[in-house]
Tab-separated table of C-alpha atoms in Angstrom:
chain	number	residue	atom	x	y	z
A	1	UNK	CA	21.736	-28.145	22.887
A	2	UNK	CA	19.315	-30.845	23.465
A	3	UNK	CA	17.459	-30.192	20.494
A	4	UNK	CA	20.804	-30.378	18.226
A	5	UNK	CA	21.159	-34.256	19.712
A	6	UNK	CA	17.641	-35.277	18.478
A	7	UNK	CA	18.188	-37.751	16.091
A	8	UNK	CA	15.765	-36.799	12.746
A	9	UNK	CA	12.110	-37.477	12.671
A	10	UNK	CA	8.748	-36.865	10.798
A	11	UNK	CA	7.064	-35.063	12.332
A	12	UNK	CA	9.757	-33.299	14.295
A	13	UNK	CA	10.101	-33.827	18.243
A	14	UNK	CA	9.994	-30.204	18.259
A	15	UNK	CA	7.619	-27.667	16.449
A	16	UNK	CA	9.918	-24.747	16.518
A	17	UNK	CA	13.659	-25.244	16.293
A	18	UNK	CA	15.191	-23.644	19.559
A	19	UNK	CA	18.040	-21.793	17.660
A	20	UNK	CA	15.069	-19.948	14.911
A	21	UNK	CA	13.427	-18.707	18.351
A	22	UNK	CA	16.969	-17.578	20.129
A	23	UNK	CA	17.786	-16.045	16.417
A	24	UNK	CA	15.021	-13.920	16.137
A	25	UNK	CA	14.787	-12.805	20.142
A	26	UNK	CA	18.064	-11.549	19.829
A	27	UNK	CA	17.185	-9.624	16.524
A	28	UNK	CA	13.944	-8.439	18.292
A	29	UNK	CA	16.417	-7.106	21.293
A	30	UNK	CA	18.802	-5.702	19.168
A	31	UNK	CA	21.767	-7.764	19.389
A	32	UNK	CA	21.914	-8.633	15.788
A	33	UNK	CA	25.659	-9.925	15.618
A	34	UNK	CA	24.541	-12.344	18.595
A	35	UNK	CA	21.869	-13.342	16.084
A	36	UNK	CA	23.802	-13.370	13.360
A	37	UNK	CA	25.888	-16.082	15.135
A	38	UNK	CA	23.157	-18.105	15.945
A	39	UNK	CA	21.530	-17.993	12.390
A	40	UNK	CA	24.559	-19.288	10.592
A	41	UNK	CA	25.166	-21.820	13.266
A	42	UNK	CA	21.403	-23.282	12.609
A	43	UNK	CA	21.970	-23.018	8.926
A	44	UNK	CA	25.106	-25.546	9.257
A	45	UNK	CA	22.656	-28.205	9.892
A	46	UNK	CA	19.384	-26.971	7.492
A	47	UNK	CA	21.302	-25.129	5.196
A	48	UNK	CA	17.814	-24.367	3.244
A	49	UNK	CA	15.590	-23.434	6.154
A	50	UNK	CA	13.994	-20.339	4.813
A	51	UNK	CA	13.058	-18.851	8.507
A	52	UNK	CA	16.977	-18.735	9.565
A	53	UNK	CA	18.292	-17.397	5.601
A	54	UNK	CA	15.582	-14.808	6.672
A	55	UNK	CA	16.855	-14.198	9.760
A	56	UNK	CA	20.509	-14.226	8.619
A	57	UNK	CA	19.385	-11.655	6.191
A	58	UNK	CA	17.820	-9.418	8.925
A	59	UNK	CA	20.181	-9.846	11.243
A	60	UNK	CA	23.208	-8.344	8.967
A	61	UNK	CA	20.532	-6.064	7.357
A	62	UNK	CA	20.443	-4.612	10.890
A	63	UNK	CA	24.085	-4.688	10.775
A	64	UNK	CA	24.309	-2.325	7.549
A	65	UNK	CA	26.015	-5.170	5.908
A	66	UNK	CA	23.504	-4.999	2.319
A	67	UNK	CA	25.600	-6.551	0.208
A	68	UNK	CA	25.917	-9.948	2.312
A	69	UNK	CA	21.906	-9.604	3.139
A	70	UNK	CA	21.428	-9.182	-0.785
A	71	UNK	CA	23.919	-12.789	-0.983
A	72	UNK	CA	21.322	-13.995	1.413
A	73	UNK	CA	18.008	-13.506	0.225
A	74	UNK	CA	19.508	-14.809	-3.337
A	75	UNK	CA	19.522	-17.961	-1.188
A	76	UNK	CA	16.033	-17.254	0.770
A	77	UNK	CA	14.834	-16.989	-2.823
A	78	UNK	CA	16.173	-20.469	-3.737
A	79	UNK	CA	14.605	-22.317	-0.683
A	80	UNK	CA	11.428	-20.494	-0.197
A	81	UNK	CA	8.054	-21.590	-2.184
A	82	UNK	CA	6.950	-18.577	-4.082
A	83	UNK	CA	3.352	-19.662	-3.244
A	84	UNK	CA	4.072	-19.436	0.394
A	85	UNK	CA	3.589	-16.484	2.191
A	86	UNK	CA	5.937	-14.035	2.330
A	87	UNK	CA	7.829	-13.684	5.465
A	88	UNK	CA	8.056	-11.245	8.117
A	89	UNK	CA	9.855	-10.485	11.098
A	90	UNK	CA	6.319	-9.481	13.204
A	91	UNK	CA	5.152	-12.996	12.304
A	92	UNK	CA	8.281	-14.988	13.492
């Protein structure tokens, strides 16, 4: 909540946005609509943050929802820098 009032910066206030770390404990636990929730609500504000379209996409992935996963990554694939690394879940 605090971190959502922080008025924009370079660099950032904070290295890792709050809501990618909730989003991806919550897919680590297992709750992946809880995740799901949090993802989408992150990607209001940074609608082309490529760690929360990944986590979006794992999170309903995990859900057996493919098809909106597939919708997803289309998106992921927009955002991301094909030069960069390719993301995992261990790494986040």
């Amino acid at each position: 909540e605090r971190q959502s009032k922080l008025e924009y910066d370079e660099p950032p206030p904070w290295y890792a946005p709050v809501a990618q770390r909730q989003g991806f404990t919550r897919l680590r636990a297992g709750k992946h609509g809880e995740a799901e929730t949090i993802f989408r609500d992150a990607l209001a504000g940074r609608p082309r943050d490529g760690r929360l379209l990944f986590g979006l996409a794992q999170s309903l992935r995990a859900q057996g929802r493919e098809g909106d996963a597939n919708l997803v990554e289309q998106r992921l694939a927009a955002a991301w820098d094909e030069s960069a690394r390719a993301l995992r879940l261990d790494d986040l």
